Amino acid sequence: MNGFLYGIALQWKLDIRSKSMLVTCYIVPLIFFLFMGGIFTSVMPEMRSTLIQSMIVMSVSMGAFIGLPPSLIETYGSDVKKVYKANGVPLYLGLVTMFLSAFVHLMISSVIILLLAPILFEATLPVQLPFFFLALAIYIIVSLSIGSILGLTVKNQAKLTMIAQLVFLPSIMLSGIMFPIELLPDFLKTIRYIYPASWGYRLMLDYGFHLQNLWYLIAIFFAVIIVCGIILKKQKVK
């Protein structure tokens, strides 16, 4: 247990020094929040009631889909994996520590947005804060699980960047945080349900925490656990 906690603390320190995690979990999302928050609330004042949820969806999606996978490639796509095997360290340990460290970073970034939005843009705080934070935690976990799949399966950094963008951009554009869903064509309204951002956004809205918005995220999470287990088992055999 002490070794596990030490691994998490060590990964936390590495992530703090990582330019990729710093940019994708803090700098870019917070700049986007500061810049677009003023625009959204000026053009559409009614967005003050959903601004916090919208900006958090963007922040979490970027950190999970673009920030986490490169860190996984550095471990599971390099000789670091051999060091794990040579020292009898379970292969899943690296994934778990990176996952938990990224979770903490994304939660901190989300709390910053939650605290600043009412002050800077007169955004409305969530009515049910306990349910909001529970929904946020679930959305972060599911998003990071998808990022984990990307980091474990794509071995080339250039390909990873392209695939991560193909996941990230539709997640943001089709989730309803940029413009009303009613403006989308019918086929895009259907496609948007593939991406967890749409479900996470609805789950975090006031009175949105119920099974109708939760079941898909749970299904994705358990499916990802199975896939990650299979991938790590194959890597252990190699």
PDB file of C-alpha atoms in Angstrom:
ATOM      1  CA  MET A   1       0.000   0.000   0.000  1.00  0.00           C
ATOM      2  CA  ASN A   2       2.857   2.368   0.861  1.00  0.00           C
ATOM      3  CA  GLY A   3       4.456   1.609  -2.505  1.00  0.00           C
ATOM      4  CA  PHE A   4       1.189   2.345  -4.292  1.00  0.00           C
ATOM      5  CA  LEU A   5       0.767   5.686  -2.520  1.00  0.00           C
ATOM      6  CA  TYR A   6       4.396   6.534  -3.256  1.00  0.00           C
ATOM      7  CA  GLY A   7       3.781   5.766  -6.938  1.00  0.00           C
ATOM      8  CA  ILE A   8       0.802   8.121  -7.020  1.00  0.00           C
ATOM      9  CA  ALA A   9       2.779  10.884  -5.283  1.00  0.00           C
ATOM     10  CA  LEU A  10       5.687  10.393  -7.686  1.00  0.00           C
ATOM     11  CA  GLN A  11       3.402  10.500 -10.722  1.00  0.00           C
ATOM     12  CA  TRP A  12       1.792  13.675  -9.351  1.00  0.00           C
ATOM     13  CA  LYS A  13       5.206  15.340  -9.201  1.00  0.00           C
ATOM     14  CA  LEU A  14       6.066  14.161 -12.721  1.00  0.00           C
ATOM     15  CA  ASP A  15       2.769  15.477 -14.088  1.00  0.00           C
ATOM     16  CA  ILE A  16       3.340  18.858 -12.465  1.00  0.00           C
ATOM     17  CA  ARG A  17       6.636  19.092 -14.367  1.00  0.00           C
ATOM     18  CA  SER A  18       5.101  17.751 -17.579  1.00  0.00           C
ATOM     19  CA  LYS A  19       4.509  20.485 -20.150  1.00  0.00           C
ATOM     20  CA  SER A  20       1.840  18.364 -21.836  1.00  0.00           C
ATOM     21  CA  MET A  21      -0.253  17.976 -18.675  1.00  0.00           C
ATOM     22  CA  LEU A  22       0.317  21.591 -17.667  1.00  0.00           C
ATOM     23  CA  VAL A  23      -0.880  22.869 -21.045  1.00  0.00           C
ATOM     24  CA  THR A  24      -3.834  20.515 -21.511  1.00  0.00           C
ATOM     25  CA  CYS A  25      -5.135  20.470 -17.923  1.00  0.00           C
ATOM     26  CA  TYR A  26      -4.568  24.085 -16.931  1.00  0.00           C
ATOM     27  CA  ILE A  27      -3.217  26.647 -19.398  1.00  0.00           C
ATOM     28  CA  VAL A  28      -5.332  26.065 -22.527  1.00  0.00           C
ATOM     29  CA  PRO A  29      -8.641  25.218 -20.762  1.00  0.00           C
ATOM     30  CA  LEU A  30      -8.379  28.187 -18.403  1.00  0.00           C
ATOM     31  CA  ILE A  31      -7.430  30.588 -21.205  1.00  0.00           C
ATOM     32  CA  PHE A  32     -10.377  29.259 -23.223  1.00  0.00           C
ATOM     33  CA  PHE A  33     -12.601  29.770 -20.176  1.00  0.00           C
ATOM     34  CA  LEU A  34     -11.409  33.341 -19.600  1.00  0.00           C
ATOM     35  CA  PHE A  35     -11.698  34.269 -23.280  1.00  0.00           C
ATOM     36  CA  MET A  36     -14.863  32.453 -24.340  1.00  0.00           C
ATOM     37  CA  GLY A  37     -16.700  32.891 -21.044  1.00  0.00           C
ATOM     38  CA  GLY A  38     -17.021  36.613 -21.669  1.00  0.00           C
ATOM     39  CA  ILE A  39     -18.070  36.093 -25.287  1.00  0.00           C
ATOM     40  CA  PHE A  40     -20.701  33.460 -24.502  1.00  0.00           C
ATOM     41  CA  THR A  41     -22.312  35.461 -21.704  1.00  0.00           C
ATOM     42  CA  SER A  42     -22.326  38.649 -23.807  1.00  0.00           C
ATOM     43  CA  VAL A  43     -23.836  37.086 -26.918  1.00  0.00           C
ATOM     44  CA  MET A  44     -26.133  34.683 -25.054  1.00  0.00           C
ATOM     45  CA  PRO A  45     -26.771  35.925 -21.496  1.00  0.00           C
ATOM     46  CA  GLU A  46     -28.869  32.820 -20.802  1.00  0.00           C
ATOM     47  CA  MET A  47     -25.650  30.779 -20.938  1.00  0.00           C
ATOM     48  CA  ARG A  48     -24.775  32.018 -17.455  1.00  0.00           C
ATOM     49  CA  SER A  49     -26.885  29.159 -16.113  1.00  0.00           C
ATOM     50  CA  THR A  50     -24.794  26.519 -17.932  1.00  0.00           C
ATOM     51  CA  LEU A  51     -21.420  28.256 -18.360  1.00  0.00           C
ATOM     52  CA  ILE A  52     -19.715  26.301 -15.574  1.00  0.00           C
ATOM     53  CA  GLN A  53     -20.789  22.939 -16.968  1.00  0.00           C
ATOM     54  CA  SER A  54     -19.827  23.946 -20.518  1.00  0.00           C
ATOM     55  CA  MET A  55     -16.332  25.105 -19.629  1.00  0.00           C
ATOM     56  CA  ILE A  56     -15.711  22.067 -17.440  1.00  0.00           C
ATOM     57  CA  VAL A  57     -16.684  19.701 -20.257  1.00  0.00           C
ATOM     58  CA  MET A  58     -14.125  21.394 -22.490  1.00  0.00           C
ATOM     59  CA  SER A  59     -11.435  21.289 -19.773  1.00  0.00           C
ATOM     60  CA  VAL A  60     -11.963  17.632 -18.891  1.00  0.00           C
ATOM     61  CA  SER A  61     -12.152  16.519 -22.526  1.00  0.00           C
ATOM     62  CA  MET A  62      -8.877  18.221 -23.403  1.00  0.00           C
ATOM     63  CA  GLY A  63      -7.023  16.862 -20.389  1.00  0.00           C
ATOM     64  CA  ALA A  64      -8.339  13.322 -20.841  1.00  0.00           C
ATOM     65  CA  PHE A  65      -8.106  12.941 -24.624  1.00  0.00           C
ATOM     66  CA  ILE A  66      -5.029  15.047 -25.379  1.00  0.00           C
ATOM     67  CA  GLY A  67      -3.136  15.269 -22.070  1.00  0.00           C
ATOM     68  CA  LEU A  68      -3.175  11.725 -20.655  1.00  0.00           C
ATOM     69  CA  PRO A  69      -2.442   9.511 -23.715  1.00  0.00           C
ATOM     70  CA  PRO A  70       1.086  10.893 -24.418  1.00  0.00           C
ATOM     71  CA  SER A  71       2.095  10.076 -20.846  1.00  0.00           C
ATOM     72  CA  LEU A  72       0.915   6.508 -21.338  1.00  0.00           C
ATOM     73  CA  ILE A  73       2.866   6.172 -24.568  1.00  0.00           C
ATOM     74  CA  GLU A  74       6.037   7.224 -22.754  1.00  0.00           C
ATOM     75  CA  THR A  75       5.583   4.267 -20.408  1.00  0.00           C
ATOM     76  CA  TYR A  76       3.900   1.508 -22.386  1.00  0.00           C
ATOM     77  CA  GLY A  77       5.418   2.341 -25.757  1.00  0.00           C
ATOM     78  CA  SER A  78       9.017   2.471 -24.532  1.00  0.00           C
ATOM     79  CA  ASP A  79      11.572   0.508 -22.512  1.00  0.00           C
ATOM     80  CA  VAL A  80      10.008   1.708 -19.276  1.00  0.00           C
ATOM     81  CA  LYS A  81       7.629  -1.237 -19.636  1.00  0.00           C
ATOM     82  CA  LYS A  82      10.628  -3.602 -19.512  1.00  0.00           C
ATOM     83  CA  VAL A  83      11.795  -1.978 -16.287  1.00  0.00           C
ATOM     84  CA  TYR A  84       8.377  -2.728 -14.793  1.00  0.00           C
ATOM     85  CA  LYS A  85       8.692  -6.381 -15.758  1.00  0.00           C
ATOM     86  CA  ALA A  86      12.301  -6.705 -14.602  1.00  0.00           C
ATOM     87  CA  ASN A  87      11.441  -5.393 -11.132  1.00  0.00           C
ATOM     88  CA  GLY A  88       8.258  -7.404 -10.775  1.00  0.00           C
ATOM     89  CA  VAL A  89       6.034  -4.321 -10.844  1.00  0.00           C
ATOM     90  CA  PRO A  90       2.501  -4.992 -12.170  1.00  0.00           C
ATOM     91  CA  LEU A  91       2.000  -3.405 -15.579  1.00  0.00           C
ATOM     92  CA  TYR A  92      -1.289  -1.890 -14.506  1.00  0.00           C
ATOM     93  CA  LEU A  93       0.413   0.198 -11.805  1.00  0.00           C
ATOM     94  CA  GLY A  94       1.628   2.842 -14.260  1.00  0.00           C
ATOM     95  CA  LEU A  95      -1.835   3.188 -15.768  1.00  0.00           C
ATOM     96  CA  VAL A  96      -3.512   3.455 -12.364  1.00  0.00           C
ATOM     97  CA  THR A  97      -1.090   6.075 -11.008  1.00  0.00           C
ATOM     98  CA  MET A  98      -1.301   8.205 -14.165  1.00  0.00           C
ATOM     99  CA  PHE A  99      -5.094   7.860 -14.144  1.00  0.00           C
ATOM    100  CA  LEU A 100      -5.426   8.993 -10.530  1.00  0.00           C
ATOM    101  CA  SER A 101      -2.928  11.821 -10.945  1.00  0.00           C
ATOM    102  CA  ALA A 102      -4.756  13.118 -14.044  1.00  0.00           C
ATOM    103  CA  PHE A 103      -8.063  12.827 -12.161  1.00  0.00           C
ATOM    104  CA  VAL A 104      -6.764  15.128  -9.410  1.00  0.00           C
ATOM    105  CA  HIS A 105      -5.413  17.659 -11.926  1.00  0.00           C
ATOM    106  CA  LEU A 106      -8.712  17.777 -13.830  1.00  0.00           C
ATOM    107  CA  MET A 107     -10.692  18.093 -10.627  1.00  0.00           C
ATOM    108  CA  ILE A 108      -8.517  21.036  -9.540  1.00  0.00           C
ATOM    109  CA  SER A 109      -8.968  22.718 -12.932  1.00  0.00           C
ATOM    110  CA  SER A 110     -12.737  22.196 -12.720  1.00  0.00           C
ATOM    111  CA  VAL A 111     -12.912  23.674  -9.214  1.00  0.00           C
ATOM    112  CA  ILE A 112     -10.982  26.734 -10.427  1.00  0.00           C
ATOM    113  CA  ILE A 113     -13.600  27.256 -13.147  1.00  0.00           C
ATOM    114  CA  LEU A 114     -16.400  26.688 -10.634  1.00  0.00           C
ATOM    115  CA  LEU A 115     -14.998  29.360  -8.307  1.00  0.00           C
ATOM    116  CA  LEU A 116     -14.071  31.956 -10.936  1.00  0.00           C
ATOM    117  CA  ALA A 117     -17.133  31.782 -13.211  1.00  0.00           C
ATOM    118  CA  PRO A 118     -19.598  33.449 -10.774  1.00  0.00           C
ATOM    119  CA  ILE A 119     -17.064  36.194 -10.000  1.00  0.00           C
ATOM    120  CA  LEU A 120     -15.943  36.971 -13.552  1.00  0.00           C
ATOM    121  CA  PHE A 121     -19.068  36.271 -15.600  1.00  0.00           C
ATOM    122  CA  GLU A 122     -21.915  36.168 -13.049  1.00  0.00           C
ATOM    123  CA  ALA A 123     -22.410  32.506 -13.858  1.00  0.00           C
ATOM    124  CA  THR A 124     -24.963  30.555 -11.867  1.00  0.00           C
ATOM    125  CA  LEU A 125     -23.614  27.980  -9.432  1.00  0.00           C
ATOM    126  CA  PRO A 126     -25.081  24.453  -9.666  1.00  0.00           C
ATOM    127  CA  VAL A 127     -28.123  24.111  -7.446  1.00  0.00           C
ATOM    128  CA  GLN A 128     -27.240  20.627  -6.152  1.00  0.00           C
ATOM    129  CA  LEU A 129     -23.488  20.838  -5.524  1.00  0.00           C
ATOM    130  CA  PRO A 130     -23.076  17.297  -4.102  1.00  0.00           C
ATOM    131  CA  PHE A 131     -24.727  15.763  -7.179  1.00  0.00           C
ATOM    132  CA  PHE A 132     -22.763  18.125  -9.412  1.00  0.00           C
ATOM    133  CA  PHE A 133     -19.429  16.973  -7.993  1.00  0.00           C
ATOM    134  CA  LEU A 134     -20.507  13.337  -8.202  1.00  0.00           C
ATOM    135  CA  ALA A 135     -21.474  13.829 -11.850  1.00  0.00           C
ATOM    136  CA  LEU A 136     -18.183  15.640 -12.474  1.00  0.00           C
ATOM    137  CA  ALA A 137     -16.181  12.797 -10.929  1.00  0.00           C
ATOM    138  CA  ILE A 138     -18.024  10.237 -13.071  1.00  0.00           C
ATOM    139  CA  TYR A 139     -17.462  12.251 -16.228  1.00  0.00           C
ATOM    140  CA  ILE A 140     -13.746  12.691 -15.478  1.00  0.00           C
ATOM    141  CA  ILE A 141     -13.342   8.959 -14.806  1.00  0.00           C
ATOM    142  CA  VAL A 142     -15.109   7.952 -18.034  1.00  0.00           C
ATOM    143  CA  SER A 143     -13.182  10.512 -20.117  1.00  0.00           C
ATOM    144  CA  LEU A 144      -9.850   9.382 -18.650  1.00  0.00           C
ATOM    145  CA  SER A 145     -10.752   5.768 -19.332  1.00  0.00           C
ATOM    146  CA  ILE A 146     -11.205   6.586 -23.024  1.00  0.00           C
ATOM    147  CA  GLY A 147      -7.914   8.500 -22.972  1.00  0.00           C
ATOM    148  CA  SER A 148      -6.313   5.407 -21.449  1.00  0.00           C
ATOM    149  CA  ILE A 149      -7.463   3.306 -24.394  1.00  0.00           C
ATOM    150  CA  LEU A 150      -5.898   5.808 -26.798  1.00  0.00           C
ATOM    151  CA  GLY A 151      -2.602   5.805 -24.911  1.00  0.00           C
ATOM    152  CA  LEU A 152      -2.399   2.016 -24.703  1.00  0.00           C
ATOM    153  CA  THR A 153      -3.378   1.189 -28.279  1.00  0.00           C
ATOM    154  CA  VAL A 154      -1.769   3.937 -30.377  1.00  0.00           C
ATOM    155  CA  LYS A 155       2.024   3.638 -30.329  1.00  0.00           C
ATOM    156  CA  ASN A 156       2.940   6.487 -32.670  1.00  0.00           C
ATOM    157  CA  GLN A 157       2.863  10.020 -31.256  1.00  0.00           C
ATOM    158  CA  ALA A 158       1.855  11.610 -34.573  1.00  0.00           C
ATOM    159  CA  LYS A 159      -1.034   9.168 -35.041  1.00  0.00           C
ATOM    160  CA  LEU A 160      -2.065   9.651 -31.438  1.00  0.00           C
ATOM    161  CA  THR A 161      -2.310  13.421 -31.901  1.00  0.00           C
ATOM    162  CA  MET A 162      -4.531  12.983 -34.952  1.00  0.00           C
ATOM    163  CA  ILE A 163      -6.801  10.366 -33.357  1.00  0.00           C
ATOM    164  CA  ALA A 164      -7.059  12.317 -30.114  1.00  0.00           C
ATOM    165  CA  GLN A 165      -8.224  15.362 -32.064  1.00  0.00           C
ATOM    166  CA  LEU A 166     -10.812  13.232 -33.872  1.00  0.00           C
ATOM    167  CA  VAL A 167     -12.211  12.290 -30.482  1.00  0.00           C
ATOM    168  CA  PHE A 168     -11.820  15.680 -28.810  1.00  0.00           C
ATOM    169  CA  LEU A 169     -13.216  18.049 -31.446  1.00  0.00           C
ATOM    170  CA  PRO A 170     -16.533  16.253 -32.109  1.00  0.00           C
ATOM    171  CA  SER A 171     -16.956  15.814 -28.361  1.00  0.00           C
ATOM    172  CA  ILE A 172     -16.834  19.591 -27.928  1.00  0.00           C
ATOM    173  CA  MET A 173     -18.724  20.618 -31.059  1.00  0.00           C
ATOM    174  CA  LEU A 174     -21.593  18.128 -30.650  1.00  0.00           C
ATOM    175  CA  SER A 175     -22.019  18.174 -26.881  1.00  0.00           C
ATOM    176  CA  GLY A 176     -24.171  21.306 -26.769  1.00  0.00           C
ATOM    177  CA  ILE A 177     -21.674  23.507 -24.939  1.00  0.00           C
ATOM    178  CA  MET A 178     -20.828  25.703 -27.940  1.00  0.00           C
ATOM    179  CA  PHE A 179     -24.292  26.259 -29.385  1.00  0.00           C
ATOM    180  CA  PRO A 180     -27.824  24.877 -28.932  1.00  0.00           C
ATOM    181  CA  ILE A 181     -28.342  21.274 -30.035  1.00  0.00           C
ATOM    182  CA  GLU A 182     -31.410  22.363 -32.019  1.00  0.00           C
ATOM    183  CA  LEU A 183     -29.106  24.005 -34.581  1.00  0.00           C
ATOM    184  CA  LEU A 184     -27.499  20.683 -35.512  1.00  0.00           C
ATOM    185  CA  PRO A 185     -28.681  18.606 -38.484  1.00  0.00           C
ATOM    186  CA  ASP A 186     -30.638  15.478 -37.533  1.00  0.00           C
ATOM    187  CA  PHE A 187     -27.794  13.040 -38.277  1.00  0.00           C
ATOM    188  CA  LEU A 188     -25.390  15.000 -36.057  1.00  0.00           C
ATOM    189  CA  LYS A 189     -27.968  15.017 -33.272  1.00  0.00           C
ATOM    190  CA  THR A 190     -27.807  11.232 -33.412  1.00  0.00           C
ATOM    191  CA  ILE A 191     -24.020  10.972 -33.711  1.00  0.00           C
ATOM    192  CA  ARG A 192     -23.461  13.185 -30.677  1.00  0.00           C
ATOM    193  CA  TYR A 193     -24.738  10.425 -28.381  1.00  0.00           C
ATOM    194  CA  ILE A 194     -21.646   8.380 -29.213  1.00  0.00           C
ATOM    195  CA  TYR A 195     -19.439  10.849 -27.345  1.00  0.00           C
ATOM    196  CA  PRO A 196     -19.447  10.915 -23.522  1.00  0.00           C
ATOM    197  CA  ALA A 197     -19.203  14.722 -23.439  1.00  0.00           C
ATOM    198  CA  SER A 198     -22.869  15.035 -24.383  1.00  0.00           C
ATOM    199  CA  TRP A 199     -23.891  12.682 -21.561  1.00  0.00           C
ATOM    200  CA  GLY A 200     -21.518  14.240 -19.036  1.00  0.00           C
ATOM    201  CA  TYR A 201     -22.811  17.718 -19.820  1.00  0.00           C
ATOM    202  CA  ARG A 202     -26.425  16.652 -19.306  1.00  0.00           C
ATOM    203  CA  LEU A 203     -25.493  14.791 -16.125  1.00  0.00           C
ATOM    204  CA  MET A 204     -23.895  17.907 -14.595  1.00  0.00           C
ATOM    205  CA  LEU A 205     -26.803  20.215 -15.363  1.00  0.00           C
ATOM    206  CA  ASP A 206     -29.199  21.105 -12.546  1.00  0.00           C
ATOM    207  CA  TYR A 207     -31.450  18.139 -11.767  1.00  0.00           C
ATOM    208  CA  GLY A 208     -29.728  16.142 -14.523  1.00  0.00           C
ATOM    209  CA  PHE A 209     -28.309  13.439 -12.274  1.00  0.00           C
ATOM    210  CA  HIS A 210     -30.512  10.436 -13.008  1.00  0.00           C
ATOM    211  CA  LEU A 211     -30.198   7.056 -14.704  1.00  0.00           C
ATOM    212  CA  GLN A 212     -31.301   8.347 -18.102  1.00  0.00           C
ATOM    213  CA  ASN A 213     -28.085  10.402 -18.350  1.00  0.00           C
ATOM    214  CA  LEU A 214     -25.919   7.964 -16.407  1.00  0.00           C
ATOM    215  CA  TRP A 215     -26.311   4.499 -17.919  1.00  0.00           C
ATOM    216  CA  TYR A 216     -24.240   5.159 -21.056  1.00  0.00           C
ATOM    217  CA  LEU A 217     -21.273   6.500 -19.069  1.00  0.00           C
ATOM    218  CA  ILE A 218     -21.348   3.456 -16.779  1.00  0.00           C
ATOM    219  CA  ALA A 219     -21.469   1.116 -19.784  1.00  0.00           C
ATOM    220  CA  ILE A 220     -18.469   2.826 -21.390  1.00  0.00           C
ATOM    221  CA  PHE A 221     -16.453   2.650 -18.176  1.00  0.00           C
ATOM    222  CA  PHE A 222     -16.933  -1.087 -17.670  1.00  0.00           C
ATOM    223  CA  ALA A 223     -16.271  -1.773 -21.342  1.00  0.00           C
ATOM    224  CA  VAL A 224     -13.011   0.183 -21.131  1.00  0.00           C
ATOM    225  CA  ILE A 225     -11.914  -1.734 -18.015  1.00  0.00           C
ATOM    226  CA  ILE A 226     -12.303  -4.994 -19.926  1.00  0.00           C
ATOM    227  CA  VAL A 227     -10.423  -3.670 -22.973  1.00  0.00           C
ATOM    228  CA  CYS A 228      -7.575  -2.235 -20.869  1.00  0.00           C
ATOM    229  CA  GLY A 229      -7.269  -5.547 -19.037  1.00  0.00           C
ATOM    230  CA  ILE A 230      -6.961  -7.417 -22.319  1.00  0.00           C
ATOM    231  CA  ILE A 231      -4.367  -4.965 -23.671  1.00  0.00           C
ATOM    232  CA  LEU A 232      -2.217  -5.101 -20.532  1.00  0.00           C
ATOM    233  CA  LYS A 233      -2.440  -8.891 -20.454  1.00  0.00           C
ATOM    234  CA  LYS A 234      -1.164  -9.081 -24.031  1.00  0.00           C
ATOM    235  CA  GLN A 235       1.687  -6.702 -23.221  1.00  0.00           C
ATOM    236  CA  LYS A 236       2.631  -8.842 -20.234  1.00  0.00           C
ATOM    237  CA  VAL A 237       2.971 -11.883 -22.469  1.00  0.00           C
ATOM    238  CA  LYS A 238       5.222 -10.061 -24.978  1.00  0.00           C
TER     239      LYS A 238
END
